[in-house]
mmCIF file of C-alpha atoms in Angstrom:
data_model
loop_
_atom_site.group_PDB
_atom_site.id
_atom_site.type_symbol
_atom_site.label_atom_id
_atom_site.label_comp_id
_atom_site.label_asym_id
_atom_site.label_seq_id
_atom_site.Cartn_x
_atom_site.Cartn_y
_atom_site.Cartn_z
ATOM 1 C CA UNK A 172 -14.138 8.607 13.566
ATOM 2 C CA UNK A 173 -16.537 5.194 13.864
ATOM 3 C CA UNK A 174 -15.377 4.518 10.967
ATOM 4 C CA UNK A 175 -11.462 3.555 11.799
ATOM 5 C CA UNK A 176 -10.531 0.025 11.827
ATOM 6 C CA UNK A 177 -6.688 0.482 12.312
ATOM 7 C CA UNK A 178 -4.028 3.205 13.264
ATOM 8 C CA UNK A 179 -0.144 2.870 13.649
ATOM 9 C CA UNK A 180 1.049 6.716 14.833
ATOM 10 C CA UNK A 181 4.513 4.894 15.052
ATOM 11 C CA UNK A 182 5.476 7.782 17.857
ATOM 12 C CA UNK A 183 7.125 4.581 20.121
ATOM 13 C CA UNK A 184 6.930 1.471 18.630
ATOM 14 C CA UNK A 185 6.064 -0.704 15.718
ATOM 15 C CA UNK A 186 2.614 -2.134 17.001
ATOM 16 C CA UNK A 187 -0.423 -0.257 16.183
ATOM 17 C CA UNK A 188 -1.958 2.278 18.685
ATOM 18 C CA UNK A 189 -5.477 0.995 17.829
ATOM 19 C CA UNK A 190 -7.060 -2.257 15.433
ATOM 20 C CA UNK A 191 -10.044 -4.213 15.239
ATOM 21 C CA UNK A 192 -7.651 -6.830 14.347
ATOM 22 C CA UNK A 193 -4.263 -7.169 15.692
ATOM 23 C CA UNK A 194 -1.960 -4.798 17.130
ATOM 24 C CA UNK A 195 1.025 -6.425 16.909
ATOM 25 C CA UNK A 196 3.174 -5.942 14.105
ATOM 26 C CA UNK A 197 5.029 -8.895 11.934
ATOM 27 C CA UNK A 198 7.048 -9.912 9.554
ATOM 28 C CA UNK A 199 7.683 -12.625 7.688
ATOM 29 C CA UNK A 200 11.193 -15.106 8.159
ATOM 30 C CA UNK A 201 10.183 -17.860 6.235
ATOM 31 C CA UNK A 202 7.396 -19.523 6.900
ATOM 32 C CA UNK A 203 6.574 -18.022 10.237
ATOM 33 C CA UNK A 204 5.609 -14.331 11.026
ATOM 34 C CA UNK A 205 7.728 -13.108 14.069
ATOM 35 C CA UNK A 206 7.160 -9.445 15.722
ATOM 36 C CA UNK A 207 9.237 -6.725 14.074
ATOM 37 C CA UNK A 208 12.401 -5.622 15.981
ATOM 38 C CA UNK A 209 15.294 -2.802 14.948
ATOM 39 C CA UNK A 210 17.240 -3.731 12.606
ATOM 40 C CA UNK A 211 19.586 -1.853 9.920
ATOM 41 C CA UNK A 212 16.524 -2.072 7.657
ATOM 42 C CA UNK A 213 13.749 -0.710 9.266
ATOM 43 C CA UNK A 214 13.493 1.765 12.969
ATOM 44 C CA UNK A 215 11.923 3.891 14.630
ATOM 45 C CA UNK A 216 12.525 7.285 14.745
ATOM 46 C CA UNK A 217 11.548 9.695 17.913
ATOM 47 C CA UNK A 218 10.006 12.779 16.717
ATOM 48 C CA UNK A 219 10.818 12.042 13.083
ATOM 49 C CA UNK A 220 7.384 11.996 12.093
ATOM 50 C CA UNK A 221 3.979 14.727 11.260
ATOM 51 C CA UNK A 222 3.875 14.139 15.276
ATOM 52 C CA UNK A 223 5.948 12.093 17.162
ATOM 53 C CA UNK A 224 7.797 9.405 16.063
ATOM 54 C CA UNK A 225 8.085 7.738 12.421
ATOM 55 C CA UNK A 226 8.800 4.286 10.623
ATOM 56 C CA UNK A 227 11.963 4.594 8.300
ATOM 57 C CA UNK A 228 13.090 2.191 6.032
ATOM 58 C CA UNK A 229 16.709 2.592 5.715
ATOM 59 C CA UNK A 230 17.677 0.614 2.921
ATOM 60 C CA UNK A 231 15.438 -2.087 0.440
ATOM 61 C CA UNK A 232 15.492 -5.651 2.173
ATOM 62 C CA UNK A 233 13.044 -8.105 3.588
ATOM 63 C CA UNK A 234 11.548 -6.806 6.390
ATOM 64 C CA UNK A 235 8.351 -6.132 5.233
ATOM 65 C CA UNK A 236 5.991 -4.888 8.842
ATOM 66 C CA UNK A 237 2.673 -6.273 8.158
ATOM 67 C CA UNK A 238 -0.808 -5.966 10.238
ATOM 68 C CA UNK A 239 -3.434 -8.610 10.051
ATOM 69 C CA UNK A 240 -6.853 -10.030 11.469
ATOM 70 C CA UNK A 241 -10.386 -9.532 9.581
ATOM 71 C CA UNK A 242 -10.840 -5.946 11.605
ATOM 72 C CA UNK A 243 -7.883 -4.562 10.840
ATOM 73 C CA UNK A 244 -8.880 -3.783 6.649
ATOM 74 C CA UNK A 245 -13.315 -5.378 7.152
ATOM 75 C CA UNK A 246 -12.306 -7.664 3.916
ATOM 76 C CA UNK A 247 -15.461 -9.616 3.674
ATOM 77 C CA UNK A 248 -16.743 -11.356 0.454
ATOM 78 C CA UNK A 249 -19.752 -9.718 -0.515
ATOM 79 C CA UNK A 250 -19.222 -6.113 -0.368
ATOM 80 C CA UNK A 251 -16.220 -4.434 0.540
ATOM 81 C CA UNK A 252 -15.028 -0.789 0.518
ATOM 82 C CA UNK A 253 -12.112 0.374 2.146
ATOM 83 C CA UNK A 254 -9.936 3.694 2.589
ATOM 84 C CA UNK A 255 -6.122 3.078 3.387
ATOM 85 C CA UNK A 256 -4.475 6.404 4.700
ATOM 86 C CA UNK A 257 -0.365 6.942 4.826
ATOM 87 C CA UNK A 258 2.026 9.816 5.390
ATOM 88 C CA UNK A 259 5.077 9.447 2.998
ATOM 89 C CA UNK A 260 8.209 11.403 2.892
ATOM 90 C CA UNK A 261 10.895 10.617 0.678
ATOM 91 C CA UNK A 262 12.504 12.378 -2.625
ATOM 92 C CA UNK A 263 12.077 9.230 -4.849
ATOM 93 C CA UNK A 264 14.113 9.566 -7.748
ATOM 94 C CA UNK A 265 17.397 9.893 -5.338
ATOM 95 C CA UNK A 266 16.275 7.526 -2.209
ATOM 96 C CA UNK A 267 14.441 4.347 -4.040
ATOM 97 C CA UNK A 268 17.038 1.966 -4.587
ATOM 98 C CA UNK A 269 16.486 -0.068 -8.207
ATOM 99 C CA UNK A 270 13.036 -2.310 -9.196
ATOM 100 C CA UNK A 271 9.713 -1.559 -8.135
ATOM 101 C CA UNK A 272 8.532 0.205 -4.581
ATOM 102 C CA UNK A 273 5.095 -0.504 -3.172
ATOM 103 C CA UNK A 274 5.479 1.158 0.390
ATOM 104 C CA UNK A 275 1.595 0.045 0.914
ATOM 105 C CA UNK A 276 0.113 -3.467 -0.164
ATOM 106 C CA UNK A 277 -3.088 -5.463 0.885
ATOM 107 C CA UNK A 278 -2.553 -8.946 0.457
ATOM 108 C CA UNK A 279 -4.015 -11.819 0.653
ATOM 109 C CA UNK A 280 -3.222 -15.961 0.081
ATOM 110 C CA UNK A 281 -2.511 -15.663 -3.204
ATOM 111 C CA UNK A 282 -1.367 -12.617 -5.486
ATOM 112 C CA UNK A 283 -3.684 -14.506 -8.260
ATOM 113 C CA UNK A 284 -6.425 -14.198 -6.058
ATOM 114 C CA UNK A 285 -5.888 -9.691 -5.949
ATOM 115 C CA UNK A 286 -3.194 -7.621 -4.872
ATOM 116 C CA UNK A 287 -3.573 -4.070 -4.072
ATOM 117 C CA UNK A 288 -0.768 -1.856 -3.959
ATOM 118 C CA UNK A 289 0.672 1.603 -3.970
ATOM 119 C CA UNK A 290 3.518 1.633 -5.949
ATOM 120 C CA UNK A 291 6.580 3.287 -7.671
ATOM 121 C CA UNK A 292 8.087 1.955 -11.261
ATOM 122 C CA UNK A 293 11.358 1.072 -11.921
ATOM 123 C CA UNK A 294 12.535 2.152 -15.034
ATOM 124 C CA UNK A 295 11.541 5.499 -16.044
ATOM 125 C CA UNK A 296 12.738 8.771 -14.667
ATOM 126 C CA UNK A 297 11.220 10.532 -13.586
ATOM 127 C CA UNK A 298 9.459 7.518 -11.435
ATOM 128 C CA UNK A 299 5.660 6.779 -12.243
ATOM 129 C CA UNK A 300 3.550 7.382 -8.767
ATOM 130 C CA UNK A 301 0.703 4.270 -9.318
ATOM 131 C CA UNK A 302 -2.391 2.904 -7.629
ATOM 132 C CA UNK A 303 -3.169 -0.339 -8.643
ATOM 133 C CA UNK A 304 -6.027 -2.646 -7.736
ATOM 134 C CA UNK A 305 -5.832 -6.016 -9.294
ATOM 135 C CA UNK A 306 -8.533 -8.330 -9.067
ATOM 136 C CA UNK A 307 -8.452 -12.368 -10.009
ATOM 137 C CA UNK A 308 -5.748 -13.066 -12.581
ATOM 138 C CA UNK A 309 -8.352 -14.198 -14.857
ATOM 139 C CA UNK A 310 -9.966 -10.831 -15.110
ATOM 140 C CA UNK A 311 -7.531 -8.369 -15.093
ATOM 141 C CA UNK A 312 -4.643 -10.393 -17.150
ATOM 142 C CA UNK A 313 -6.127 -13.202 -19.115
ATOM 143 C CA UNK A 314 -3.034 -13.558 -21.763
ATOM 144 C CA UNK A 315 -1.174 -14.216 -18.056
ATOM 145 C CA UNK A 316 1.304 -11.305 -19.813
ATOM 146 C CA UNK A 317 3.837 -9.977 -17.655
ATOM 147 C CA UNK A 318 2.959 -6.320 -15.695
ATOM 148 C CA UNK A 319 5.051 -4.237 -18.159
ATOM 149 C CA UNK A 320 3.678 -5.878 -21.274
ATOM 150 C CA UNK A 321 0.013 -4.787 -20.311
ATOM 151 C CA UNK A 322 0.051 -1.463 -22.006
ATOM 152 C CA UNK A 323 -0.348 1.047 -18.782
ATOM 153 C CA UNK A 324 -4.071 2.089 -20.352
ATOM 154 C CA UNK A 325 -5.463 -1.676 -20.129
ATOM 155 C CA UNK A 326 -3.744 -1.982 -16.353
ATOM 156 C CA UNK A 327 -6.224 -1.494 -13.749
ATOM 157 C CA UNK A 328 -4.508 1.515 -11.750
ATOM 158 C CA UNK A 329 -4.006 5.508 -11.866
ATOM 159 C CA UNK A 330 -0.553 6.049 -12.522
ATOM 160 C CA UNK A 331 0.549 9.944 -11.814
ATOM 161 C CA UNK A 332 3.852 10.813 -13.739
ATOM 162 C CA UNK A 333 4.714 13.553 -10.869
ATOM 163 C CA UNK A 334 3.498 13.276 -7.280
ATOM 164 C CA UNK A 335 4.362 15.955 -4.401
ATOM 165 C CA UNK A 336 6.644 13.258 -3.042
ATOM 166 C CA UNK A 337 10.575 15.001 -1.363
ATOM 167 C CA UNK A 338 12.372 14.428 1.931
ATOM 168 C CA UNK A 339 11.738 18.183 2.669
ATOM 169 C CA UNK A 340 7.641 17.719 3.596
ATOM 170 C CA UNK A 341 5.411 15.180 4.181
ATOM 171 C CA UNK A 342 2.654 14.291 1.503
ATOM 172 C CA UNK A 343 -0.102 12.607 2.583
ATOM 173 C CA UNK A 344 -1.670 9.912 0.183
ATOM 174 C CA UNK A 345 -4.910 8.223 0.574
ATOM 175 C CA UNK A 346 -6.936 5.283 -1.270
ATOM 176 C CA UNK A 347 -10.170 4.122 -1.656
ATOM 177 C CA UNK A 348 -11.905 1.126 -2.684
ATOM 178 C CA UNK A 349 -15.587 0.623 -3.208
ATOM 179 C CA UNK A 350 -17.878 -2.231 -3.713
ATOM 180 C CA UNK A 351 -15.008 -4.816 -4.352
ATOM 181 C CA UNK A 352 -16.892 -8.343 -5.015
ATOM 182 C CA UNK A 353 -20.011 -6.704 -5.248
ATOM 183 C CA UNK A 354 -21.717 -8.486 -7.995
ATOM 184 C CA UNK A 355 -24.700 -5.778 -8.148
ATOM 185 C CA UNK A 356 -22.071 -2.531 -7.660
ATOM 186 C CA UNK A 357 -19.931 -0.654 -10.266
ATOM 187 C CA UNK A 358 -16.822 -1.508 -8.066
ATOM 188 C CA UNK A 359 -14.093 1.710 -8.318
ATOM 189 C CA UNK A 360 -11.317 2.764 -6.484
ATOM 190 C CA UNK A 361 -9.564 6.263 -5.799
ATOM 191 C CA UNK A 362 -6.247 8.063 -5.281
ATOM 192 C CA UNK A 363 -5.803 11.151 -3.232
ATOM 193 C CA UNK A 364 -2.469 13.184 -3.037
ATOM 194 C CA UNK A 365 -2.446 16.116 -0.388
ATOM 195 C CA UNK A 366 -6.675 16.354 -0.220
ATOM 196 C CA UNK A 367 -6.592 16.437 -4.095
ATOM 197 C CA UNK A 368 -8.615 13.832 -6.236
ATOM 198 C CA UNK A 369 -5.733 12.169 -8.420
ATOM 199 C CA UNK A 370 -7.151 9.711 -10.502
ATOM 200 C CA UNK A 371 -9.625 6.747 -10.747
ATOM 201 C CA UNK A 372 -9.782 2.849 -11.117
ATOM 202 C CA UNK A 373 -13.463 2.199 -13.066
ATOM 203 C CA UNK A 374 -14.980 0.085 -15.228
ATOM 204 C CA UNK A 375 -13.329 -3.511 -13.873
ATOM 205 C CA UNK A 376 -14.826 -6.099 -12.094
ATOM 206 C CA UNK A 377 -13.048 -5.890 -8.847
ATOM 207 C CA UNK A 378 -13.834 -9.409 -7.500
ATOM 208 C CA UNK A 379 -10.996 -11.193 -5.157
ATOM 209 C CA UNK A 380 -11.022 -14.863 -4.330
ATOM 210 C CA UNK A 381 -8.737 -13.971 -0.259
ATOM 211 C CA UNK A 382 -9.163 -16.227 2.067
ATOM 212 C CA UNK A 383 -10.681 -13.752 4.641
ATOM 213 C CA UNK A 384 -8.587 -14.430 7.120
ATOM 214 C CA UNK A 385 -5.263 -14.587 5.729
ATOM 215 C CA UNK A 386 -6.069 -10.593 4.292
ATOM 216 C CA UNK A 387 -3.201 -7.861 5.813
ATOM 217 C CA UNK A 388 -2.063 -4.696 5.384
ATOM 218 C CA UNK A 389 1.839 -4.256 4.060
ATOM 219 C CA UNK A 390 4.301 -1.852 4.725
ATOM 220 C CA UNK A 391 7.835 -1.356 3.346
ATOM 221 C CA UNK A 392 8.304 -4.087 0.127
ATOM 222 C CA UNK A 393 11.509 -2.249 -1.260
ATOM 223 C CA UNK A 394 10.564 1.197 0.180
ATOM 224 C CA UNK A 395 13.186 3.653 1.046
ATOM 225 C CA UNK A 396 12.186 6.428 3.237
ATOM 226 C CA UNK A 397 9.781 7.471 6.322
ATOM 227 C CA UNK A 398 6.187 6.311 6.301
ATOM 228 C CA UNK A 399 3.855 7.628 9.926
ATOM 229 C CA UNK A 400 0.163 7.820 10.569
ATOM 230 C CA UNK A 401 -0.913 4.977 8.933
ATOM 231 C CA UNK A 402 -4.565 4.381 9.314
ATOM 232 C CA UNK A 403 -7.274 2.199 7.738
ATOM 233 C CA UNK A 404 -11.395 3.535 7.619
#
């Protein structure tokens, strides 16, 4: 319980319900973040959820709710670990419109700098389920070769070719990150469907080059589907 930076229950509103960063919840129009509002993209749904209300994304487009501010994720440049929690319920292979789905990101400036995402493919069928932590460009994709041409062994994820995902039930997912941009740490990270170990990122430098301040936690980049509870340790 001291551990929890961030929680979004999502029972009456966008904003989140507790942060060590801010509550508010944004999106991005350009080159300015405005509050998230109803739209025929992305709502709020009364007693939707595991309790209360829900997020739902209705249809892939580019509202993208985001939650920022150093507390909200403790990103600091030393040593950083990190457990992102999220309730998802969708039936993939029939809601997910075409490309890629990440319904959970941490960004930061620059995608070269690290990008950290949850994530569904877009070709195969069924879809892969993936956790993927990438570091700086330079380490993880020196050849600067495109994500599909990085044969899936050499990427630096966990990639599950069925997950408990369907519209019926809620699965809860849950990911871990330890010792990122610790030079004297073996760095790792961790995926967790339903309580269950899933799979494991080790072995790769896990160093990011974020601006600390400009770190946040995304929700929704071509996501179709409900997402509640979303909570950050």
């Amino acid at each position: 319980r001291q551990a929890l930076t961030f929680h979004a229950s999502f029972d009456s509103g966008f904003d989140a319900d507790f942060s060590k960063g801010a509550k508010t919840c944004v999106t991005k129009r350009g080159a300015e973040l405005v509050p998230v509002t109803e739209s025929d993209e992305v709502r709020i749904v009364l007693h939707a959820g595991r309790f209360g209300g829900a997020l739902q994304f209705l249809k892939k487009g580019a509202t993208r709710p985001q939650f920022a501010g150093q507390g909200v994720l403790g990103y600091n440049e030393k040593s950083w670990s990190v457990s992102v929690s999220a309730w998802l319920r969708l039936t993939p292979d029939e809601d997910l419109e075409p490309g890629y789905c990440d319904p959970v990101q941490i960004v930061g400036d620059d995608v070269k700098k690290g990008f950290i995402f949850l994530e569904w493919s877009k070709d195969e069928t069924p879809r892969f389920f993936r956790y993927a932590v990438r570091p700086l460009v330079e380490i993880w994709n020196p050849d600067n070769l495109s994500w599909e041409q990085i044969p899936a062994e050499k990427r630096p994820m966990v990639q599950l070719s069925k997950a408990p995902f369907s519209r019926e039930r809620w699965t809860h997912v849950v990911f871990t990150l330890d010792k990122a941009n610790d030079a004297g740490g073996n760095a790792s990270g961790v995926l967790f469907m339903d309580g269950q170990r899933a799979g494991s990122i080790e072995g790769w430098d896990l160093t990011f080059g974020w601006d600390p301040a400009r770190v946040a936690l995304v929700c929704g980049a071509a996501y179709v589907g409900h997402l509640d509870d979303l909570a950050v340790f």
